[in-house]
């Protein structure tokens, strides 16, 4: 066991006794470190009563935009709605095609289908689990309107070639940064490279709200205004509708909570990076395949620490029996989902994502994880899969 104290936020968890089990994520440990500030911020909203688009929403929009190196932020209901509104705002509709990865959380593909457009899947890179830019051009047709790269697990997709292809074919790029707020690619921040960037504040993301929340970040003022109109039923001015929009505002109370958390985000991410470095070292030389940090990645935020193992399902079962938190992100790829059967993909069309779906496993990486806990996770995984 390491005797040095790492730069971690204070934790309520026991740090000396050998842990009985380890949660995949424990949000309560974060809350106890912020309780006074958080309670005050939330109670303040109850007090001022501006529950819809109150002053905290505007403040958070400004701060998240700045944090992401982008001009404007537009707070919305969820990361899913951020993607939905972004795609609408660049004109995606019935009959269009939108290219995205075969391997992500369902929302990425779901929003494309909900707009009446056709999701077109592309296989991933074996090491980063992100969309393989080399395979994108072959998927472009005259109906293609946009590309949605997902920055999975905390690391950005290979954006330079993606942006190059988008420029050449005049396509919009909507970055799904739900798992990667604050990450960077070369000298550019997540959300700042595409036409529009999308973030999620789902509680399990690095910057998590007290429920659902999300944000669109954008440099273009006109398209940003359109996103703002779309989140208010398409009305401008109020009660006058040129277009049909959505009810998708970020709740003031969520913005207030997120404003408390935002100053800590960098430190939390550094604690995640320290946990990742520990695991990397422990698993080096074993059969456990650790996450690859690509050359172009200048800041990996480790929303997940995802390994690949040979006997995944057995390992998963035993870890659970022993009380070690773990989860498979994602057990079913998009092309294999029942709801996308009519897209006509064959089961062998995406060999790399299919292999990932059967071999990956995510283990506890959250900032407040204690040293004995991560040691137990590493010992157990090495015993089962090393
Ligand atoms: C979480 C997530 C979303 C959806 O965000 P919600 O806020 O839960 O709607 C979209 N894409 C990816 C990759 C995600 O991880």
CSV table of C-alpha atoms and ligand atoms in Angstrom, one decimal:
chain,number,residue,atom,x,y,z
A,1,UNK,CA,0.0,0.0,0.0
A,2,UNK,CA,1.2,3.5,-0.8
A,3,UNK,CA,2.0,5.6,2.1
A,4,UNK,CA,2.0,8.9,0.3
A,5,UNK,CA,-1.2,10.9,0.4
A,6,UNK,CA,-2.6,11.6,-3.0
A,7,UNK,CA,-4.1,14.9,-4.0
A,8,UNK,CA,-7.7,13.9,-3.5
A,9,UNK,CA,-10.7,15.6,-2.2
A,10,UNK,CA,-11.5,14.8,1.5
A,11,UNK,CA,-13.5,11.7,1.7
A,12,UNK,CA,-16.0,10.3,4.2
A,13,UNK,CA,-15.0,6.7,3.3
A,14,UNK,CA,-12.9,4.7,5.7
A,15,UNK,CA,-9.3,4.8,4.5
A,16,UNK,CA,-7.5,2.3,6.7
A,17,UNK,CA,-9.6,-0.9,7.1
A,18,UNK,CA,-9.6,-3.4,4.3
A,19,UNK,CA,-12.8,-2.7,2.3
A,20,UNK,CA,-15.5,-5.3,2.0
A,21,UNK,CA,-16.5,-4.2,-1.4
A,22,UNK,CA,-16.1,-1.2,-3.7
A,23,UNK,CA,-18.9,0.7,-5.4
A,24,UNK,CA,-18.6,1.6,-9.1
A,25,UNK,CA,-19.6,5.1,-8.2
A,26,UNK,CA,-20.5,6.7,-4.8
A,27,UNK,CA,-22.1,10.1,-5.3
A,28,UNK,CA,-22.7,10.6,-1.6
A,29,UNK,CA,-19.0,10.9,-0.9
A,30,UNK,CA,-18.8,13.9,-3.2
A,31,UNK,CA,-21.9,15.4,-1.6
A,32,UNK,CA,-20.5,15.3,1.9
A,33,UNK,CA,-17.5,17.4,0.8
A,34,UNK,CA,-19.8,20.0,-0.6
A,35,UNK,CA,-22.8,19.8,1.6
A,36,UNK,CA,-22.7,23.4,3.0
A,37,UNK,CA,-22.2,25.0,-0.3
A,38,UNK,CA,-24.6,22.8,-2.1
A,39,UNK,CA,-27.4,23.1,0.4
A,40,UNK,CA,-27.0,26.9,0.4
A,41,UNK,CA,-27.1,27.1,-3.4
A,42,UNK,CA,-30.2,24.9,-3.7
A,43,UNK,CA,-32.0,26.6,-0.9
A,44,UNK,CA,-31.2,30.0,-2.5
A,45,UNK,CA,-33.2,28.9,-5.6
A,46,UNK,CA,-36.1,27.8,-3.4
A,47,UNK,CA,-35.9,31.3,-1.9
A,48,UNK,CA,-35.7,33.4,-5.1
A,49,UNK,CA,-38.2,31.1,-6.9
A,50,UNK,CA,-37.0,31.7,-10.5
A,51,UNK,CA,-37.2,28.0,-11.2
A,52,UNK,CA,-37.3,28.3,-15.0
A,53,UNK,CA,-34.3,29.9,-16.7
A,54,UNK,CA,-33.3,31.7,-13.6
A,55,UNK,CA,-30.0,33.7,-13.2
A,56,UNK,CA,-28.0,30.5,-12.4
A,57,UNK,CA,-28.7,29.1,-15.8
A,58,UNK,CA,-27.2,32.1,-17.6
A,59,UNK,CA,-24.2,32.1,-15.3
A,60,UNK,CA,-23.6,28.4,-15.8
A,61,UNK,CA,-24.0,28.8,-19.6
A,62,UNK,CA,-21.3,31.5,-19.6
A,63,UNK,CA,-19.0,29.5,-17.4
A,64,UNK,CA,-19.3,26.1,-19.2
A,65,UNK,CA,-18.8,27.9,-22.6
A,66,UNK,CA,-15.6,29.5,-21.2
A,67,UNK,CA,-14.5,26.2,-19.7
A,68,UNK,CA,-14.9,24.6,-23.2
A,69,UNK,CA,-13.3,27.4,-25.1
A,70,UNK,CA,-16.5,28.2,-26.9
A,71,UNK,CA,-18.5,31.4,-27.3
A,72,UNK,CA,-22.0,30.4,-26.2
A,73,UNK,CA,-23.7,27.9,-23.9
A,74,UNK,CA,-27.3,26.9,-24.0
A,75,UNK,CA,-28.6,24.9,-21.0
A,76,UNK,CA,-31.0,22.1,-21.9
A,77,UNK,CA,-32.9,19.3,-20.2
A,78,UNK,CA,-30.4,16.5,-20.8
A,79,UNK,CA,-27.4,15.4,-22.9
A,80,UNK,CA,-29.9,13.6,-25.1
A,81,UNK,CA,-31.8,16.8,-25.8
A,82,UNK,CA,-28.5,18.7,-26.4
A,83,UNK,CA,-27.9,16.2,-29.2
A,84,UNK,CA,-31.5,16.3,-30.5
A,85,UNK,CA,-31.6,20.1,-30.6
A,86,UNK,CA,-28.1,20.4,-32.1
A,87,UNK,CA,-29.1,18.0,-35.0
A,88,UNK,CA,-32.3,19.9,-35.5
A,89,UNK,CA,-30.4,23.2,-35.5
A,90,UNK,CA,-28.1,22.1,-38.3
A,91,UNK,CA,-31.2,21.0,-40.3
A,92,UNK,CA,-31.2,17.3,-39.9
A,93,UNK,CA,-34.7,15.9,-40.6
A,94,UNK,CA,-36.7,13.2,-42.4
A,95,UNK,CA,-34.8,11.4,-45.1
A,96,UNK,CA,-31.4,12.7,-44.1
A,97,UNK,CA,-28.5,10.4,-43.1
A,98,UNK,CA,-26.3,11.0,-40.1
A,99,UNK,CA,-23.0,9.1,-39.6
A,100,UNK,CA,-22.0,8.1,-36.1
A,101,UNK,CA,-20.1,5.4,-34.2
A,102,UNK,CA,-21.5,1.9,-33.7
A,103,UNK,CA,-20.3,1.9,-30.1
A,104,UNK,CA,-21.8,4.4,-27.7
A,105,UNK,CA,-24.7,5.0,-25.3
A,106,UNK,CA,-28.0,4.6,-27.0
A,107,UNK,CA,-28.9,8.3,-27.0
A,108,UNK,CA,-26.3,9.1,-29.7
A,109,UNK,CA,-28.2,7.0,-32.2
A,110,UNK,CA,-31.6,7.4,-30.7
A,111,UNK,CA,-31.8,11.1,-31.4
A,112,UNK,CA,-31.0,10.6,-35.1
A,113,UNK,CA,-33.8,8.2,-35.5
A,114,UNK,CA,-36.2,10.4,-33.5
A,115,UNK,CA,-35.7,13.1,-36.1
A,116,UNK,CA,-36.8,10.8,-38.9
A,117,UNK,CA,-33.2,10.6,-40.2
A,118,UNK,CA,-31.3,7.4,-40.8
A,119,UNK,CA,-28.4,6.6,-38.5
A,120,UNK,CA,-25.4,5.3,-40.5
A,121,UNK,CA,-23.0,3.4,-38.3
A,122,UNK,CA,-19.2,3.3,-38.6
A,123,UNK,CA,-16.9,0.9,-36.8
A,124,UNK,CA,-14.4,2.0,-34.1
A,125,UNK,CA,-10.7,1.9,-33.5
A,126,UNK,CA,-9.7,-1.1,-31.5
A,127,UNK,CA,-7.6,0.9,-29.0
A,128,UNK,CA,-9.6,4.0,-28.3
A,129,UNK,CA,-13.1,2.6,-28.9
A,130,UNK,CA,-13.9,5.8,-30.8
A,131,UNK,CA,-15.2,6.1,-34.4
A,132,UNK,CA,-12.5,5.1,-36.9
A,133,UNK,CA,-12.0,8.2,-39.2
A,134,UNK,CA,-10.6,6.0,-42.0
A,135,UNK,CA,-14.0,4.3,-42.4
A,136,UNK,CA,-16.1,7.5,-42.5
A,137,UNK,CA,-15.8,8.5,-46.2
A,138,UNK,CA,-17.1,5.2,-47.4
A,139,UNK,CA,-20.3,5.8,-45.4
A,140,UNK,CA,-21.1,9.2,-47.0
A,141,UNK,CA,-23.9,9.4,-49.6
A,142,UNK,CA,-25.7,12.4,-51.1
A,143,UNK,CA,-28.1,12.2,-48.2
A,144,UNK,CA,-25.5,12.6,-45.5
A,145,UNK,CA,-26.1,15.8,-43.5
A,146,UNK,CA,-23.9,15.4,-40.4
A,147,UNK,CA,-21.3,13.4,-38.5
A,148,UNK,CA,-21.7,12.7,-34.8
A,149,UNK,CA,-18.3,11.7,-33.3
A,150,UNK,CA,-18.6,10.5,-29.7
A,151,UNK,CA,-15.8,11.2,-27.3
A,152,UNK,CA,-16.1,7.9,-25.3
A,153,UNK,CA,-15.0,7.2,-21.8
A,154,UNK,CA,-13.3,10.6,-21.4
A,155,UNK,CA,-11.1,10.8,-24.5
A,156,UNK,CA,-11.8,12.7,-27.7
A,157,UNK,CA,-12.2,11.0,-31.0
A,158,UNK,CA,-9.6,11.7,-33.7
A,159,UNK,CA,-11.1,15.1,-34.7
A,160,UNK,CA,-8.6,16.5,-37.3
A,161,UNK,CA,-9.4,13.9,-40.0
A,162,UNK,CA,-13.1,14.0,-39.1
A,163,UNK,CA,-13.2,17.8,-39.5
A,164,UNK,CA,-11.3,17.5,-42.8
A,165,UNK,CA,-13.8,15.0,-44.2
A,166,UNK,CA,-16.7,17.2,-43.0
A,167,UNK,CA,-15.2,20.3,-44.7
A,168,UNK,CA,-14.6,18.4,-47.9
A,169,UNK,CA,-18.2,17.1,-48.0
A,170,UNK,CA,-19.8,20.1,-46.4
A,171,UNK,CA,-21.2,18.2,-43.4
A,172,UNK,CA,-22.0,19.5,-39.9
A,173,UNK,CA,-20.2,17.9,-37.0
A,174,UNK,CA,-22.0,17.5,-33.7
A,175,UNK,CA,-19.6,16.4,-30.9
A,176,UNK,CA,-21.1,14.1,-28.4
A,177,UNK,CA,-19.0,15.2,-25.4
A,178,UNK,CA,-21.4,13.7,-22.8
A,179,UNK,CA,-18.5,11.7,-21.3
A,180,UNK,CA,-15.7,14.2,-22.0
A,181,UNK,CA,-16.3,17.7,-20.7
A,182,UNK,CA,-12.9,19.4,-20.2
A,183,UNK,CA,-10.9,16.8,-22.2
A,184,UNK,CA,-8.7,18.0,-25.0
A,185,UNK,CA,-7.3,17.0,-28.4
A,186,UNK,CA,-4.0,18.6,-29.2
A,187,UNK,CA,-4.6,22.2,-28.2
A,188,UNK,CA,-8.4,22.1,-28.6
A,189,UNK,CA,-11.1,21.5,-26.0
A,190,UNK,CA,-13.9,19.1,-26.2
A,191,UNK,CA,-17.0,20.7,-27.8
A,192,UNK,CA,-14.9,23.5,-29.4
A,193,UNK,CA,-14.0,21.7,-32.7
A,194,UNK,CA,-17.3,20.7,-34.3
A,195,UNK,CA,-20.2,22.8,-35.5
A,196,UNK,CA,-21.9,22.2,-32.1
A,197,UNK,CA,-20.7,20.5,-28.9
A,198,UNK,CA,-23.1,18.6,-26.5
A,199,UNK,CA,-22.6,17.8,-22.8
A,200,UNK,CA,-24.6,15.8,-20.3
A,201,UNK,CA,-24.9,16.5,-16.6
A,202,UNK,CA,-26.4,13.1,-15.8
A,203,UNK,CA,-25.3,12.3,-12.3
A,204,UNK,CA,-22.7,9.7,-13.3
A,205,UNK,CA,-20.8,12.1,-15.7
A,206,UNK,CA,-17.7,14.0,-14.4
A,207,UNK,CA,-19.8,17.1,-13.9
A,208,UNK,CA,-23.1,15.6,-12.6
A,209,UNK,CA,-26.3,17.4,-11.6
A,210,UNK,CA,-29.0,16.4,-9.1
A,211,UNK,CA,-30.9,14.8,-11.9
A,212,UNK,CA,-31.0,15.3,-15.6
A,213,UNK,CA,-29.3,18.2,-17.4
A,214,UNK,CA,-27.3,19.1,-20.4
A,215,UNK,CA,-25.7,21.8,-22.4
A,216,UNK,CA,-25.1,22.8,-26.0
A,217,UNK,CA,-21.9,24.8,-26.7
A,218,UNK,CA,-21.5,26.7,-29.9
A,219,UNK,CA,-19.5,29.5,-31.6
A,220,UNK,CA,-22.1,30.5,-34.3
A,221,UNK,CA,-24.5,33.1,-32.9
A,222,UNK,CA,-27.3,32.5,-35.3
A,223,UNK,CA,-27.4,28.7,-34.8
A,224,UNK,CA,-27.1,29.3,-31.1
A,225,UNK,CA,-30.2,31.5,-31.2
A,226,UNK,CA,-32.0,28.8,-33.0
A,227,UNK,CA,-31.0,26.3,-30.3
A,228,UNK,CA,-32.4,28.7,-27.7
A,229,UNK,CA,-35.7,29.0,-29.6
A,230,UNK,CA,-35.9,25.2,-30.0
A,231,UNK,CA,-35.6,24.6,-26.3
A,232,UNK,CA,-38.6,27.0,-25.7
A,233,UNK,CA,-41.2,25.2,-28.0
A,234,UNK,CA,-39.8,27.0,-31.0
A,235,UNK,CA,-41.3,30.3,-29.8
A,236,UNK,CA,-39.9,33.8,-30.6
A,237,UNK,CA,-41.3,36.1,-29.3
A,238,UNK,CA,-43.2,34.2,-26.7
A,239,UNK,CA,-46.4,32.5,-28.0
A,240,UNK,CA,-45.4,33.0,-31.7
A,241,UNK,CA,-44.1,29.9,-33.3
A,242,UNK,CA,-42.3,29.9,-36.7
A,243,UNK,CA,-41.1,26.3,-35.9
A,244,UNK,CA,-42.2,23.5,-33.6
A,245,UNK,CA,-39.7,23.1,-30.9
A,246,UNK,CA,-39.3,21.3,-27.6
A,247,UNK,CA,-39.7,21.9,-23.8
A,248,UNK,CA,-36.1,21.4,-23.0
A,249,UNK,CA,-34.7,23.9,-20.5
A,250,UNK,CA,-32.0,23.3,-17.9
A,251,UNK,CA,-33.7,23.7,-14.5
A,252,UNK,CA,-32.4,26.6,-12.4
A,253,UNK,CA,-31.9,24.3,-9.4
A,254,UNK,CA,-29.7,22.1,-11.5
A,255,UNK,CA,-27.7,25.0,-12.8
A,256,UNK,CA,-27.2,26.2,-9.2
A,257,UNK,CA,-25.9,22.8,-8.1
A,258,UNK,CA,-23.6,22.6,-11.1
A,259,UNK,CA,-22.2,26.1,-10.4
A,260,UNK,CA,-21.1,24.8,-7.0
A,261,UNK,CA,-19.4,21.8,-8.6
A,262,UNK,CA,-17.7,23.4,-11.6
A,263,UNK,CA,-14.7,24.9,-9.7
A,264,UNK,CA,-13.9,21.4,-8.4
A,265,UNK,CA,-14.1,19.6,-11.7
A,266,UNK,CA,-10.5,19.9,-12.6
A,267,UNK,CA,-9.4,18.5,-9.2
A,268,UNK,CA,-11.8,15.6,-9.5
A,269,UNK,CA,-10.5,14.8,-12.9
A,270,UNK,CA,-7.0,14.8,-11.6
A,271,UNK,CA,-8.0,12.3,-8.9
A,272,UNK,CA,-9.5,10.2,-11.6
A,273,UNK,CA,-6.3,10.4,-13.6
A,274,UNK,CA,-4.3,9.4,-10.5
A,275,UNK,CA,-6.5,6.3,-10.1
A,276,UNK,CA,-6.1,5.5,-13.8
A,277,UNK,CA,-2.3,5.8,-13.5
A,278,UNK,CA,-2.4,3.4,-10.5
A,279,UNK,CA,-4.4,0.8,-12.5
A,280,UNK,CA,-2.2,1.2,-15.5
A,281,UNK,CA,0.8,0.4,-13.4
A,282,UNK,CA,-0.8,-2.5,-11.7
A,283,UNK,CA,-2.1,-4.1,-14.9
A,284,UNK,CA,1.1,-3.5,-16.9
A,285,UNK,CA,2.5,-6.8,-18.2
A,286,UNK,CA,-0.7,-8.7,-17.5
A,287,UNK,CA,-3.4,-9.9,-19.9
A,288,UNK,CA,-5.7,-7.1,-19.0
A,289,UNK,CA,-5.8,-4.5,-21.8
A,290,UNK,CA,-5.7,-1.1,-20.3
A,291,UNK,CA,-7.1,2.1,-21.9
A,292,UNK,CA,-5.0,3.6,-24.7
A,293,UNK,CA,-4.2,7.2,-24.4
A,294,UNK,CA,-3.8,8.4,-28.0
A,295,UNK,CA,-0.9,10.7,-29.0
A,296,UNK,CA,-3.2,13.5,-29.8
A,297,UNK,CA,-5.0,13.3,-26.4
A,298,UNK,CA,-3.7,16.1,-24.2
A,299,UNK,CA,-6.3,15.6,-21.4
A,300,UNK,CA,-8.2,12.4,-20.7
A,301,UNK,CA,-10.9,12.9,-18.2
A,302,UNK,CA,-11.5,9.2,-17.4
A,303,UNK,CA,-15.3,9.2,-17.1
A,304,UNK,CA,-14.7,5.5,-17.2
A,305,UNK,CA,-11.7,3.2,-16.8
A,306,UNK,CA,-12.5,0.5,-19.3
A,307,UNK,CA,-10.3,-2.6,-19.7
A,308,UNK,CA,-10.7,-5.5,-22.1
A,309,UNK,CA,-10.3,-9.1,-20.8
A,310,UNK,CA,-10.6,-12.5,-22.4
A,311,UNK,CA,-13.1,-14.2,-20.1
A,312,UNK,CA,-15.3,-11.0,-19.7
A,313,UNK,CA,-18.6,-12.5,-18.6
A,314,UNK,CA,-17.0,-14.8,-16.0
A,315,UNK,CA,-14.9,-12.0,-14.7
A,316,UNK,CA,-18.0,-9.7,-14.5
A,317,UNK,CA,-19.9,-12.4,-12.6
A,318,UNK,CA,-17.2,-13.0,-10.0
A,319,UNK,CA,-16.4,-9.3,-9.5
A,320,UNK,CA,-20.1,-8.8,-8.7
A,321,UNK,CA,-20.2,-11.8,-6.3
A,322,UNK,CA,-17.3,-10.2,-4.5
A,323,UNK,CA,-18.9,-6.8,-4.3
A,324,UNK,CA,-16.6,-5.0,-6.7
A,325,UNK,CA,-18.5,-2.5,-8.7
A,326,UNK,CA,-18.3,-3.0,-12.5
A,327,UNK,CA,-20.4,-2.5,-15.6
A,328,UNK,CA,-20.2,-3.2,-19.3
A,329,UNK,CA,-20.4,-0.1,-21.4
A,330,UNK,CA,-21.8,-1.3,-23.8
A,331,UNK,CA,-23.0,-4.9,-24.1
A,332,UNK,CA,-25.0,-4.4,-27.3
A,333,UNK,CA,-23.7,-2.3,-30.2
A,334,UNK,CA,-26.0,0.0,-32.2
A,335,UNK,CA,-26.2,-2.2,-35.3
A,336,UNK,CA,-27.2,-5.2,-33.1
A,337,UNK,CA,-30.1,-3.3,-31.4
A,338,UNK,CA,-33.5,-4.7,-32.2
A,339,UNK,CA,-34.9,-1.2,-32.8
A,340,UNK,CA,-32.4,-0.8,-35.6
A,341,UNK,CA,-33.0,-4.1,-37.3
A,342,UNK,CA,-34.7,-2.5,-40.2
A,343,UNK,CA,-31.4,-0.6,-41.1
A,344,UNK,CA,-30.3,-3.9,-42.5
A,345,UNK,CA,-26.9,-4.4,-41.0
A,346,UNK,CA,-25.4,-7.9,-40.7
A,347,UNK,CA,-24.0,-9.2,-37.5
A,348,UNK,CA,-20.4,-9.2,-38.9
A,349,UNK,CA,-20.5,-5.7,-40.3
A,350,UNK,CA,-18.7,-4.1,-37.4
A,351,UNK,CA,-16.1,-6.6,-36.2
A,352,UNK,CA,-14.2,-4.1,-33.9
A,353,UNK,CA,-17.2,-2.8,-32.0
A,354,UNK,CA,-18.7,-6.3,-31.7
A,355,UNK,CA,-15.5,-7.5,-30.2
A,356,UNK,CA,-15.4,-4.5,-27.8
A,357,UNK,CA,-19.0,-5.3,-26.7
A,358,UNK,CA,-18.0,-8.8,-25.7
A,359,UNK,CA,-14.7,-8.0,-24.0
A,360,UNK,CA,-14.9,-4.6,-22.2
A,361,UNK,CA,-15.5,-4.0,-18.6
A,362,UNK,CA,-15.4,-0.7,-16.6
A,363,UNK,CA,-14.1,-0.6,-13.0
A,364,UNK,CA,-14.4,2.0,-10.2
A,365,UNK,CA,-12.5,5.2,-11.1
A,366,UNK,CA,-14.4,7.9,-9.3
A,367,UNK,CA,-12.4,10.7,-7.6
A,368,UNK,CA,-13.2,9.7,-4.0
A,369,UNK,CA,-12.1,6.1,-4.4
A,370,UNK,CA,-9.7,5.3,-1.5
A,371,UNK,CA,-6.3,3.7,-1.9
A,372,UNK,CA,-7.3,0.4,-0.2
A,373,UNK,CA,-10.4,0.3,-2.4
A,374,UNK,CA,-8.5,0.6,-5.7
A,375,UNK,CA,-5.9,-1.8,-4.4
A,376,UNK,CA,-8.7,-4.4,-3.8
A,377,UNK,CA,-10.1,-3.7,-7.3
A,378,UNK,CA,-6.7,-4.2,-8.9
A,379,UNK,CA,-5.8,-7.3,-6.8
A,380,UNK,CA,-9.2,-8.9,-7.6
A,381,UNK,CA,-9.1,-8.2,-11.4
A,382,UNK,CA,-5.5,-9.4,-11.6
A,383,UNK,CA,-6.5,-12.6,-9.9
A,384,UNK,CA,-9.4,-13.2,-12.3
A,385,UNK,CA,-8.1,-11.9,-15.6
A,386,UNK,CA,-4.4,-11.2,-15.3
B,1,LIG,C1,-24.8,10.1,-21.0
B,1,LIG,C2,-24.7,10.1,-22.5
B,1,LIG,C3,-25.6,10.7,-23.3
B,1,LIG,C4,-27.0,11.2,-22.9
B,1,LIG,O1,-26.9,12.1,-21.8
B,1,LIG,P1,-28.2,12.2,-20.9
B,1,LIG,O2,-27.9,13.5,-20.1
B,1,LIG,O3,-28.3,11.0,-20.0
B,1,LIG,O4,-29.4,12.4,-21.7
B,1,LIG,C5,-25.4,10.8,-24.7
B,1,LIG,N1,-24.2,10.3,-25.2
B,1,LIG,C6,-23.3,9.7,-24.4
B,1,LIG,C7,-22.1,9.1,-25.0
B,1,LIG,C8,-23.5,9.5,-23.0
B,1,LIG,O5,-22.6,8.9,-22.3
